[in-house]
PDB file of C-alpha atoms in Angstrom:
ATOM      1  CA  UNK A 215       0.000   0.000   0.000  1.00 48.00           C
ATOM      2  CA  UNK A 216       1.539   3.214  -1.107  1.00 54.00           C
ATOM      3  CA  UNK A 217       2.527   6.053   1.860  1.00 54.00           C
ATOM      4  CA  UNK A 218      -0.013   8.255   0.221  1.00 49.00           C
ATOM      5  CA  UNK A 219      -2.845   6.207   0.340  1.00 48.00           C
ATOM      6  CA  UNK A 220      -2.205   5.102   4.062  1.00 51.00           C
ATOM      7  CA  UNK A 221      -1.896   8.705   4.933  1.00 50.00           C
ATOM      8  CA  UNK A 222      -4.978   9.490   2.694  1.00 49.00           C
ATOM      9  CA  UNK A 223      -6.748   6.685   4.859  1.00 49.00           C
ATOM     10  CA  UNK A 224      -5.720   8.115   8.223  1.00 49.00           C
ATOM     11  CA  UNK A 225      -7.459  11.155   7.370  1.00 48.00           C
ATOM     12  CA  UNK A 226     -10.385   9.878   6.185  1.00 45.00           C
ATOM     13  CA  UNK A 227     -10.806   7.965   9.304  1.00 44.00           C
ATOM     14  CA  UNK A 228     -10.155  10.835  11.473  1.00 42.00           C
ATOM     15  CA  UNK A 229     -13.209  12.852   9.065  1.00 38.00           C
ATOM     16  CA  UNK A 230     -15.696   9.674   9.492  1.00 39.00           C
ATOM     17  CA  UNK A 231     -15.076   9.805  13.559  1.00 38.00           C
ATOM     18  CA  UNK A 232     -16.246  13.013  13.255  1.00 39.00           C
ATOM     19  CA  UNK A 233     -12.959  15.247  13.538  1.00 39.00           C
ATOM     20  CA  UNK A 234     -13.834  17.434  10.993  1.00 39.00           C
ATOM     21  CA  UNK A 235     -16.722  18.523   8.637  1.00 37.00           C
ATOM     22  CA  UNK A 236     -18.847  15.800   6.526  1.00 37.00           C
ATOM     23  CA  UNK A 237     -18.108  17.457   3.556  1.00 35.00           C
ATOM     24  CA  UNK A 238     -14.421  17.975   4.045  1.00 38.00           C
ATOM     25  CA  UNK A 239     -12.058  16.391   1.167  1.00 44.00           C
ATOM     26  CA  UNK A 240     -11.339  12.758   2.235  1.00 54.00           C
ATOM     27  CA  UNK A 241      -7.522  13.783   2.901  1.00 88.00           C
ATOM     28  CA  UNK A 242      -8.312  16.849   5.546  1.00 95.00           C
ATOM     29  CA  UNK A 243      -9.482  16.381   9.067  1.00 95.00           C
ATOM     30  CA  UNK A 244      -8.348  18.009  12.326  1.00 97.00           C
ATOM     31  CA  UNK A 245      -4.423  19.514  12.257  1.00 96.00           C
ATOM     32  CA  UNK A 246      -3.981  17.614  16.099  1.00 96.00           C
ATOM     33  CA  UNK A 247      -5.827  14.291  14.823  1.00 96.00           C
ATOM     34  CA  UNK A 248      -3.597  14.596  11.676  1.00 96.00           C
ATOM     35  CA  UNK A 249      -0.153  14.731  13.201  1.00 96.00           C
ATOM     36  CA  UNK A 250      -0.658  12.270  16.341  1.00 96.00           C
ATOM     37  CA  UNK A 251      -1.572   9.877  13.191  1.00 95.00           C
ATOM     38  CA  UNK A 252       1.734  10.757  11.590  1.00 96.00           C
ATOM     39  CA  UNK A 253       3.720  10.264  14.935  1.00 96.00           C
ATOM     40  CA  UNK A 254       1.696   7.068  15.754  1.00 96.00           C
ATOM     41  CA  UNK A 255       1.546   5.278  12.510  1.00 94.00           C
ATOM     42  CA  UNK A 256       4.696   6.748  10.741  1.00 94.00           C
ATOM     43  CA  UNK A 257       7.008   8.074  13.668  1.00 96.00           C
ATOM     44  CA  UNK A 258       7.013  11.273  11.777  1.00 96.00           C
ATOM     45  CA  UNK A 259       7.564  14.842  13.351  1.00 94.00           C
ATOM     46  CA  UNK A 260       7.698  18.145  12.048  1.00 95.00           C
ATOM     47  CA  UNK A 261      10.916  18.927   9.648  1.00 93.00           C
ATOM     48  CA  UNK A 262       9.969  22.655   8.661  1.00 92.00           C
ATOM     49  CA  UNK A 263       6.915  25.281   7.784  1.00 94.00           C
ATOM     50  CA  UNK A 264       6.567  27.851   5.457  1.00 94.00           C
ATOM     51  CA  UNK A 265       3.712  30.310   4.692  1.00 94.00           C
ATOM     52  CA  UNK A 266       1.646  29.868   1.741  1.00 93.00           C
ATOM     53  CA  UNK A 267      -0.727  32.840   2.814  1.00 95.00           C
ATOM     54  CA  UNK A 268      -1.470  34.615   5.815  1.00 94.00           C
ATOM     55  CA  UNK A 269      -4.286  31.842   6.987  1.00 95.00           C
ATOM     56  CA  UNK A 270      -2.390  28.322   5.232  1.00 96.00           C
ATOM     57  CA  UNK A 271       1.091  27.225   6.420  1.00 96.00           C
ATOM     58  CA  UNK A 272       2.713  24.380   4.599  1.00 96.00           C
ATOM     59  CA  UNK A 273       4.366  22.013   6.779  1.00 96.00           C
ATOM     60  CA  UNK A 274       6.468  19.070   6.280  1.00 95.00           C
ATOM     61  CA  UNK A 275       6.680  15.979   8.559  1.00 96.00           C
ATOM     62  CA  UNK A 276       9.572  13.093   8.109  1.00 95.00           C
ATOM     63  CA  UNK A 277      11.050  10.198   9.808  1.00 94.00           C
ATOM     64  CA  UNK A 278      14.095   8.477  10.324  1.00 91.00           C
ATOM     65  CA  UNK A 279      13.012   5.736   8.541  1.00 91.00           C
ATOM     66  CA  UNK A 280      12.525   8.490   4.843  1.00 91.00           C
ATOM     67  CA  UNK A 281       8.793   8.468   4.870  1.00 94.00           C
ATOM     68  CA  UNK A 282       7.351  12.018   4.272  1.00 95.00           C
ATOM     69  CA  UNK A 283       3.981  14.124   4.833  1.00 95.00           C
ATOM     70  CA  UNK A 284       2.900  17.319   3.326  1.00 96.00           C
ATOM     71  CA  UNK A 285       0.177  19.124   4.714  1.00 96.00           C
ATOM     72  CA  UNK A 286      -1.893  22.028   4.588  1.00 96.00           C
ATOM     73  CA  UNK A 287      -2.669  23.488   7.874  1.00 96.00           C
ATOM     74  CA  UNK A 288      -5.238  26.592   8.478  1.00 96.00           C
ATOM     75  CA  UNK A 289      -5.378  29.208  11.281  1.00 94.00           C
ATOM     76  CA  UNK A 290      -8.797  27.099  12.251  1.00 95.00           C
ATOM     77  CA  UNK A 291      -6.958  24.159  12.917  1.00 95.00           C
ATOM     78  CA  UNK A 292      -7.975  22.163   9.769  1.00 96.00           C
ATOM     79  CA  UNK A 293      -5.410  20.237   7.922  1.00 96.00           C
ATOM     80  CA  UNK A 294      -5.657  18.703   4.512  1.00 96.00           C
ATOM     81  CA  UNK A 295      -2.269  16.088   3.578  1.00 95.00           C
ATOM     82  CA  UNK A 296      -1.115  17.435   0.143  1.00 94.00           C
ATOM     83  CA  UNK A 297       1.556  14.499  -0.780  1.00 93.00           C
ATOM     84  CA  UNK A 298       3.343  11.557   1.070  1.00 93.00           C
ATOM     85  CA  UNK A 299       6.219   9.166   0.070  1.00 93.00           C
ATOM     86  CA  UNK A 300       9.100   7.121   0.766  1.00 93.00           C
ATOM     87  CA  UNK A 301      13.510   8.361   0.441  1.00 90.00           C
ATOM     88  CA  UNK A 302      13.461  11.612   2.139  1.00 88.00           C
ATOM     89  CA  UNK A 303      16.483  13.028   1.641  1.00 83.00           C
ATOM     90  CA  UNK A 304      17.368  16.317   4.058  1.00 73.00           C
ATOM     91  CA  UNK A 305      20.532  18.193   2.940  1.00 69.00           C
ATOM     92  CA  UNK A 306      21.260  21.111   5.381  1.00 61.00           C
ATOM     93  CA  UNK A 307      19.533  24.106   3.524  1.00 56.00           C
ATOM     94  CA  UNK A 308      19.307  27.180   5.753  1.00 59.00           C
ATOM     95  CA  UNK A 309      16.300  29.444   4.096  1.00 58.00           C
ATOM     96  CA  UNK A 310      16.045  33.514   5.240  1.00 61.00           C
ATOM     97  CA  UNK A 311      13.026  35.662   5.019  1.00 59.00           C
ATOM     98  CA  UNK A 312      12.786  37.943   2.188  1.00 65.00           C
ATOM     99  CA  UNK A 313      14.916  41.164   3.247  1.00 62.00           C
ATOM    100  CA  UNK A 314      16.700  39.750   5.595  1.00 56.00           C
TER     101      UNK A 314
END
């Protein structure tokens, strides 16, 4: 089973137990129910963040092991996993804000 679909499946199950709206895409569901899936399941924790807009951070979540989560995580707590995989690779990149 691919990381993607397991990831896709941990969110869906956290939607159907009633963690987030009915009519919420089938890979969002509550940002806490989310990531103690990805800590139980995958033994992932948070790598880095970055702001897509002022309400929407992307995060990214890895493991020793090289799996990976993306996510998409709101000011209202709502978090929707964008892509998953295998062979994460982390070379040391330091990143500045613009202007700095």
């Amino acid at each position: 089973m691919t990381r993607f679909l397991v990831a896709t499946m941990l969110a869906a199950a956290a939607v159907a137990s009633g963690a987030a709206p009915a009519n919420a895409a089938g890979q969002c569901a509550a940002r806490a129910d989310i990531i103690k899936a990805l800590g139980d399941k995958f033994h992932e924790s948070e790598a880095g963040r970055g702001l897509i807009n002022p309400n929407v951070v992307l995060e990214i979540f890895i493991s020793d092991q090289g799996s990976w989560t993306v996510l998409a995580s709101d000011t209202k707590g709502q978090s929707c996993v964008l892509s998953a995989g295998e062979g994460w690779d982390a070379p040391t990149i330091t990143a500045a804000m613009p202007g700095a």
